[in-house]
């Protein structure tokens, strides 16, 4: 992916079939489906790819045990199918992760054992493995440090685990490889209508080069997550609220607090949700919360009460639980939940199913959904565009489309595993020209920085440390230590001056304070 080439192609294309606004999971799913069917496709995002919600998940590709408990079998079935397809299409990023639910009553043991058998059955041929009841002794062996008092055993089940922003980057690369154009730091500032009042294009501001582009498009898709209402109001100033934002936070701690290879699922928290402790990049991600928020922010901040909630809930299950001083990083994300027409406004009760709406001017907006179902969301959106605009129906092709980086041979202990088929190319350059490890702790090499600029459209220090690698989320303090060196190397690749370097360092240090707690 090359940003200059993308801008050149943006200017050369007289009219696009599909313009996608939003470079998160949903927008990338739409763009991939559209370009796979042969449509000329342009995707733009006001910031970086997956800057928002799509880089701040619990790192799970899952059917959704909680949704099964709510009786949403249709969503669980769809998610289980998509989970299986994604593992087949991106095996370098999606792994089969075992989870254990510790149980402290006979009723819970029966309830979860039966419920997870139903979960297995719903997944069918795309199941990642059968759930089993685990004895008390085996549970203690597999979950070292788990609270023993009252423990009656556990229930083991299988789900998927992945790296969210890395998948987003690989999806963007796949769109480009199939003839599409993707552009970060490109903000839609206005929509254009023809004499009939139908949308015919958009005004796009290049926030990096400070240039303005006017593009024409036959179909425009609003896939901006928690910001969909902003785009809807560009189309219709009187448009109402369509999404409810819910904040979820995660803390990251050292593996010594939870040394198991299995993920831990705490099935019932005090607010009626579930809490996970998931091994990830040699650390442990623990979360999440469910806090309704008002006006969405592109950089949400964890609330003190949320941090305390996660730590307190975790302490009820681990003998040696982490405290505030043990938190390596804390990050917050906003869920773009479809606002219900009536009934409860409690965010944990709002369906995660996606919904597509079309305005009178033909603005196609997709709301709700989750990472696991991004491919199906994209397929449904392009189906809707074809039907409503009376385009000839084309067969979807993403069910079996391999994602950039596809590699069936994966060593999950390899610090470069998430590059998939690109890893040998990076190693080749390391063994050739460059041999400088920027961070031994996070296993970040100079060549990764150069690769991110050259191949993955990284434009800022944050892009690299937060999303091309996961340094900010894994150890915020260590990421600050190396940010100046990252800025220097990026400046070489991007041909930037010392003022740019200083600004990047200052901006990153300010951002990183939000990811650290006292």
XYZ file of C-alpha atoms in Angstrom:
518
model
C 0.000 0.000 0.000
C 1.384 3.359 -1.026
C -0.420 6.562 -0.086
C 0.946 8.666 -2.959
C -0.172 6.049 -5.484
C -3.588 5.927 -3.795
C -4.037 9.706 -4.212
C -2.922 9.482 -7.815
C -5.523 6.799 -8.519
C -8.165 8.791 -6.642
C -7.615 11.682 -9.044
C -7.470 9.489 -12.146
C -10.777 7.666 -11.549
C -13.603 9.606 -13.168
C -16.336 7.912 -11.158
C -16.302 5.158 -8.534
C -18.859 2.396 -8.279
C -18.605 2.323 -4.476
C -17.220 4.894 -2.043
C -16.845 3.554 1.495
C -16.504 6.040 4.348
C -14.795 4.413 7.319
C -11.686 2.238 7.530
C -12.580 0.021 10.456
C -13.783 -3.574 10.411
C -17.142 -2.768 8.813
C -15.871 -0.448 6.087
C -13.051 -2.811 5.166
C -15.539 -5.676 4.936
C -17.715 -3.667 2.559
C -14.752 -2.564 0.445
C -13.389 -6.098 0.179
C -16.735 -7.513 -0.903
C -17.324 -4.728 -3.424
C -13.900 -4.936 -5.043
C -14.096 -8.744 -5.102
C -17.247 -8.491 -7.216
C -15.421 -6.271 -9.682
C -16.693 -2.855 -8.585
C -14.327 0.121 -8.641
C -13.973 0.813 -4.939
C -12.539 3.663 -2.874
C -12.300 3.545 0.933
C -11.366 6.597 3.014
C -10.948 7.188 6.734
C -10.570 10.480 8.593
C -7.752 8.973 10.680
C -5.814 5.728 10.399
C -7.269 2.337 9.525
C -8.845 0.801 12.658
C -7.935 3.900 14.687
C -11.187 3.648 16.628
C -13.191 0.719 17.905
C -11.634 -1.799 15.527
C -8.225 -1.770 17.250
C -9.590 -1.856 20.799
C -11.462 -5.161 21.017
C -11.020 -8.083 23.424
C -9.061 -9.764 20.587
C -11.681 -12.489 20.184
C -13.216 -13.932 17.031
C -16.141 -15.555 18.747
C -19.657 -16.798 18.345
C -20.704 -14.982 21.488
C -21.547 -17.166 24.469
C -23.269 -14.181 26.094
C -25.589 -13.754 23.102
C -26.553 -17.411 23.374
C -27.579 -16.781 26.992
C -29.736 -13.905 25.721
C -31.430 -16.279 23.266
C -30.013 -14.655 20.105
C -29.339 -17.957 18.360
C -29.378 -16.381 14.891
C -26.515 -14.012 15.740
C -24.524 -16.791 17.415
C -24.967 -19.074 14.402
C -23.865 -16.332 12.004
C -20.866 -15.451 14.171
C -19.792 -19.100 14.539
C -19.850 -19.541 10.763
C -17.882 -16.339 10.214
C -15.391 -17.323 12.906
C -14.670 -20.552 11.072
C -14.373 -18.841 7.689
C -11.999 -16.215 9.042
C -9.715 -18.815 10.535
C -9.543 -20.484 7.131
C -8.915 -17.191 5.286
C -6.448 -15.618 7.735
C -4.808 -18.479 9.656
C -1.764 -16.290 10.382
C -3.913 -14.027 12.566
C -6.729 -16.204 13.915
C -5.954 -19.061 16.272
C -8.016 -21.666 18.061
C -8.058 -20.538 21.686
C -9.295 -22.717 24.528
C -11.284 -21.081 27.328
C -12.057 -22.429 30.770
C -14.975 -21.298 32.914
C -14.279 -22.078 36.591
C -17.483 -23.194 38.316
C -18.312 -22.920 41.998
C -21.725 -24.605 42.134
C -23.225 -27.778 40.723
C -25.933 -25.765 38.976
C -23.363 -23.605 37.203
C -21.464 -26.715 36.128
C -24.590 -28.201 34.557
C -25.744 -24.872 33.079
C -22.471 -24.067 31.339
C -21.820 -27.628 30.225
C -25.229 -27.834 28.537
C -25.041 -24.292 27.149
C -21.644 -24.877 25.583
C -22.756 -28.147 24.018
C -25.466 -26.108 22.304
C -22.733 -23.632 21.294
C -20.780 -26.513 19.713
C -23.877 -27.774 17.917
C -24.698 -24.333 16.505
C -21.187 -24.021 15.057
C -21.589 -27.327 13.207
C -18.784 -28.193 10.782
C -17.027 -24.912 11.511
C -16.663 -25.683 15.219
C -13.134 -25.140 16.520
C -13.396 -28.035 18.993
C -15.737 -29.761 21.424
C -16.443 -28.402 24.870
C -15.734 -30.658 27.839
C -16.332 -30.737 31.586
C -13.073 -30.483 33.532
C -12.528 -31.918 37.023
C -11.470 -29.770 39.972
C -7.927 -31.165 39.943
C -7.562 -30.617 36.214
C -8.971 -27.101 36.500
C -6.405 -26.242 39.168
C -3.681 -27.683 36.972
C -4.784 -25.790 33.859
C -5.608 -22.532 35.650
C -2.709 -21.967 38.054
C -3.553 -19.265 40.551
C -7.338 -19.641 40.265
C -9.294 -19.204 43.505
C -9.641 -22.672 45.058
C -12.250 -22.021 47.740
C -15.529 -23.587 46.616
C -14.169 -24.623 43.208
C -16.024 -27.605 41.753
C -14.249 -27.845 38.427
C -14.607 -26.114 35.097
C -15.975 -26.226 31.578
C -13.577 -25.950 28.653
C -14.651 -24.643 25.252
C -13.089 -23.298 22.054
C -13.281 -19.888 20.405
C -11.062 -17.743 18.204
C -8.382 -15.245 19.185
C -6.814 -12.686 16.839
C -4.996 -9.391 16.416
C -7.617 -6.841 15.395
C -5.646 -3.955 13.898
C -3.276 -6.328 12.110
C -6.289 -7.922 10.443
C -7.495 -4.450 9.461
C -4.158 -3.655 7.792
C -4.147 -6.996 5.976
C -7.721 -6.402 4.789
C -6.746 -2.988 3.431
C -3.818 -4.606 1.600
C -6.170 -7.247 0.190
C -8.519 -4.547 -1.112
C -5.591 -2.860 -2.878
C -4.330 -6.149 -4.317
C -7.776 -6.693 -5.822
C -7.810 -3.311 -7.541
C -9.344 -1.071 -4.889
C -7.958 2.131 -3.390
C -7.703 2.826 0.347
C -6.666 6.109 1.894
C -6.130 7.026 5.530
C -6.211 10.571 6.913
C -8.794 11.431 4.267
C -11.901 12.998 5.784
C -15.272 13.317 4.107
C -16.352 16.905 4.765
C -19.444 17.014 2.579
C -21.761 14.984 0.380
C -22.746 15.993 -3.155
C -26.215 15.519 -4.629
C -27.461 15.683 -8.203
C -30.473 17.598 -9.496
C -32.754 14.752 -8.392
C -31.567 15.007 -4.795
C -29.628 11.735 -4.943
C -26.065 11.390 -3.767
C -23.510 11.562 -6.554
C -20.227 12.111 -4.749
C -18.323 13.516 -1.813
C -15.786 16.150 -0.844
C -12.693 14.605 0.708
C -10.064 16.547 2.637
C -6.576 15.050 2.693
C -5.604 15.849 6.287
C -1.953 15.076 5.630
C -1.364 17.118 2.481
C -4.111 19.682 3.252
C -5.618 19.164 -0.202
C -9.313 18.848 -1.096
C -10.630 16.295 -3.596
C -14.086 15.983 -5.114
C -14.973 12.431 -6.075
C -17.970 11.031 -7.904
C -19.555 7.739 -6.848
C -22.583 5.658 -7.830
C -23.032 4.292 -4.301
C -21.849 5.793 -1.008
C -21.558 3.688 2.140
C -21.472 5.157 5.638
C -19.520 2.668 7.757
C -18.136 5.026 10.362
C -19.130 3.125 13.512
C -19.934 5.406 16.419
C -19.724 8.388 14.048
C -22.392 7.250 11.551
C -24.799 9.942 12.697
C -22.301 12.666 11.694
C -22.356 11.420 8.082
C -26.128 10.917 8.176
C -26.527 14.581 9.124
C -24.393 15.632 6.147
C -27.088 13.967 4.062
C -30.037 15.162 6.149
C -29.562 17.794 8.841
C -32.694 16.502 10.606
C -31.523 12.881 10.813
C -32.116 11.326 14.231
C -29.878 9.163 16.399
C -29.219 5.678 15.045
C -26.442 4.413 17.334
C -25.883 4.127 21.045
C -22.230 4.174 22.110
C -21.054 1.898 24.889
C -17.508 2.067 26.239
C -15.508 -1.022 27.061
C -12.045 -0.957 28.589
C -9.261 -3.524 28.887
C -6.193 -3.705 31.048
C -3.005 -5.501 30.039
C -0.830 -7.217 32.653
C 2.216 -9.452 32.771
C 1.692 -13.190 32.213
C 2.916 -13.946 35.745
C -0.514 -12.957 37.044
C -2.192 -15.515 34.822
C 0.261 -18.030 33.399
C -2.234 -20.379 31.735
C -2.296 -21.109 28.006
C -6.089 -21.191 28.323
C -8.164 -18.027 28.375
C -10.245 -17.472 31.499
C -13.916 -16.635 31.227
C -15.656 -15.151 34.252
C -19.279 -15.866 33.329
C -21.183 -13.444 35.520
C -19.887 -10.105 36.698
C -21.721 -7.739 39.012
C -23.124 -5.858 36.005
C -24.400 -9.030 34.321
C -21.697 -9.269 31.654
C -18.771 -11.630 31.220
C -15.099 -10.874 31.794
C -12.199 -12.459 29.913
C -8.511 -12.868 30.661
C -6.914 -13.736 27.320
C -3.233 -14.545 26.587
C -2.094 -12.158 23.849
C 1.411 -11.348 22.538
C 2.979 -12.832 25.706
C 0.883 -10.654 28.000
C -2.706 -10.952 29.257
C -5.635 -8.789 28.170
C -8.410 -8.524 30.774
C -11.826 -7.005 30.063
C -14.294 -5.671 29.373
C -16.767 -3.147 30.783
C -20.043 -1.735 29.534
C -20.451 1.974 30.187
C -22.964 4.065 28.226
C -21.408 7.260 26.887
C -22.824 10.411 25.397
C -20.863 12.093 22.625
C -18.417 9.595 21.069
C -14.711 10.432 20.973
C -12.072 9.262 18.515
C -9.739 8.704 21.490
C -11.907 7.497 24.405
C -10.368 7.370 27.863
C -10.801 4.660 30.483
C -12.726 5.834 33.520
C -11.372 5.219 37.006
C -14.513 3.284 37.946
C -14.003 0.990 34.962
C -10.390 0.262 35.889
C -11.411 -0.449 39.477
C -14.234 -2.716 38.283
C -11.941 -4.879 36.141
C -9.308 -5.161 38.877
C -11.882 -5.933 41.572
C -13.668 -8.554 39.468
C -10.372 -10.202 38.567
C -9.282 -10.293 42.206
C -12.319 -12.415 43.014
C -10.974 -15.219 40.823
C -7.173 -15.031 41.049
C -5.195 -15.692 44.238
C -2.486 -13.308 43.059
C -4.449 -10.591 41.331
C -2.886 -7.542 39.655
C -3.201 -4.107 41.231
C -3.089 -0.691 39.614
C 0.707 -0.549 39.734
C 0.893 -3.808 37.745
C -1.104 -2.531 34.749
C 1.136 -2.236 31.676
C -1.513 -0.500 29.609
C -5.207 0.354 29.702
C -7.215 1.061 26.572
C -10.809 2.028 25.871
C -13.039 1.443 22.860
C -16.572 2.401 21.900
C -19.108 -0.142 20.658
C -21.400 1.251 17.935
C -24.636 -0.417 19.012
C -27.781 -0.067 16.945
C -30.160 2.113 18.940
C -33.329 0.122 19.728
C -36.671 1.444 18.547
C -38.225 0.677 21.896
C -37.640 -1.172 25.141
C -34.542 -1.283 27.326
C -31.704 1.120 26.701
C -29.228 -0.986 28.689
C -26.323 -1.441 26.338
C -25.642 -5.027 27.355
C -29.149 -5.885 26.175
C -28.884 -4.169 22.788
C -28.390 -6.661 19.975
C -25.007 -6.841 18.261
C -26.740 -7.753 15.007
C -26.075 -5.307 12.201
C -28.677 -3.233 10.415
C -28.560 -1.492 7.033
C -30.549 1.652 6.330
C -30.853 3.709 3.138
C -31.773 7.363 3.090
C -34.013 9.027 0.498
C -30.836 10.337 -1.149
C -29.389 6.797 -1.352
C -26.864 7.014 1.470
C -26.287 3.435 2.608
C -25.501 3.229 6.326
C -24.565 0.134 8.294
C -24.819 0.104 12.086
C -24.245 -2.441 14.820
C -22.313 -5.613 14.202
C -18.953 -6.808 15.507
C -15.492 -7.779 14.240
C -16.350 -11.455 13.886
C -19.111 -10.784 11.367
C -17.352 -8.085 9.306
C -17.281 -10.241 6.156
C -21.007 -11.010 6.276
C -21.762 -7.342 6.956
C -19.851 -6.390 3.830
C -21.651 -9.008 1.779
C -25.060 -7.891 3.035
C -24.274 -4.263 2.255
C -23.214 -4.909 -1.343
C -26.259 -7.157 -1.834
C -28.403 -4.260 -0.616
C -26.711 -1.773 -2.968
C -27.216 -4.073 -5.955
C -30.879 -4.617 -5.097
C -31.803 -1.012 -4.306
C -29.884 0.601 -7.154
C -30.994 -2.158 -9.543
C -27.481 -3.221 -10.467
C -27.042 -6.676 -12.036
C -26.555 -9.141 -9.180
C -23.011 -10.456 -8.846
C -22.049 -13.467 -6.772
C -20.166 -12.673 -3.527
C -16.617 -14.041 -3.472
C -15.258 -13.395 0.013
C -16.220 -16.670 1.713
C -13.048 -18.301 0.466
C -10.895 -15.244 -0.279
C -7.484 -15.480 1.341
C -6.455 -12.390 3.289
C -3.067 -10.767 2.642
C -0.406 -12.542 4.678
C -2.184 -15.901 4.436
C 0.095 -18.644 5.743
C -0.905 -22.082 6.965
C 2.401 -22.545 8.792
C 2.308 -20.380 11.901
C 4.653 -20.372 14.887
C 2.723 -18.420 17.493
C 5.916 -17.949 19.540
C 7.573 -16.139 16.642
C 7.517 -12.356 17.341
C 6.838 -11.808 13.624
C 4.035 -14.373 13.314
C 1.376 -11.758 12.560
C 3.078 -10.796 9.286
C 2.258 -14.229 7.875
C 3.721 -14.665 4.404
C 5.436 -11.262 4.686
C 7.597 -12.403 7.621
C 10.347 -14.021 5.466
C 10.672 -10.784 3.458
C 11.156 -8.776 6.647
C 13.674 -11.265 8.025
C 15.580 -11.160 4.765
C 15.979 -7.397 5.094
C 16.959 -7.747 8.763
C 19.709 -10.187 7.857
C 20.809 -7.912 5.048
C 20.869 -4.167 5.600
C 19.396 -3.587 9.041
C 20.134 -5.229 12.374
C 18.818 -2.944 15.090
C 16.325 -4.072 17.716
C 14.437 -1.006 18.934
C 12.851 -2.853 21.876
C 14.028 -6.247 23.081
C 11.086 -6.447 25.497
C 8.460 -5.924 22.807
C 10.574 -7.560 20.088
C 10.321 -4.565 17.757
C 12.951 -4.207 15.068
C 13.969 -1.195 12.984
C 12.940 -3.030 9.818
C 9.359 -3.279 11.062
C 9.208 0.514 11.166
C 10.489 0.836 7.632
C 8.167 -1.954 6.452
C 5.163 -0.242 8.062
C 5.882 2.960 6.133
C 6.780 1.285 2.845
C 4.092 -1.431 2.756
C 1.395 -0.639 5.338
C 0.728 3.104 4.922
C 1.871 4.047 8.440
C 2.073 7.847 8.588
C 2.630 8.649 12.271
C 4.476 7.257 15.279
C 1.088 6.353 16.734
C 0.172 4.381 13.609
C 3.243 2.228 14.107
C 3.259 1.825 17.885
C -0.510 1.429 18.327
C -1.654 -0.475 15.235
C 1.176 -1.778 12.968
C 2.698 -3.173 16.151
C 0.774 -3.270 19.433
C 3.412 -1.605 21.614
C 1.087 1.044 23.067
C -1.440 -1.570 24.149
C 1.113 -4.069 25.450
C 3.384 -1.768 27.449
C 2.653 1.937 27.240
C 5.744 2.951 29.223
C 8.104 0.947 27.002
C 6.445 2.382 23.898
C 7.198 5.905 25.141
C 10.830 4.946 25.696
C 11.259 3.993 22.039
C 9.016 6.596 20.391
C 11.851 9.036 19.592
C 13.779 6.353 17.699
C 10.614 5.347 15.867
C 10.024 8.988 14.874
C 13.597 9.336 13.603
C 13.370 6.227 11.405
C 9.923 7.132 10.098
C 11.197 10.609 9.236
C 13.900 9.026 7.063
C 11.319 6.961 5.203
C 8.773 9.774 4.856
C 11.340 12.514 4.163
C 10.249 14.584 7.152
C 12.248 17.260 9.016
C 13.241 17.717 12.659
C 10.115 19.762 13.401
C 8.004 16.787 12.339
C 10.056 14.488 14.561
C 9.628 16.724 17.607
C 5.890 17.134 16.995
C 5.433 13.381 16.625
C 7.327 12.661 19.843
C 5.309 15.229 21.791
C 1.987 14.063 20.365
C 2.765 10.435 21.121
C 3.912 11.057 24.693
C 0.728 13.016 25.357
C -1.407 10.215 23.904
C 0.416 7.502 25.849
C -0.408 9.118 29.196
C -4.016 7.983 28.664
C -2.836 4.384 28.468
C -0.942 4.495 31.769
C -2.315 4.534 35.298
C -0.631 5.377 38.554
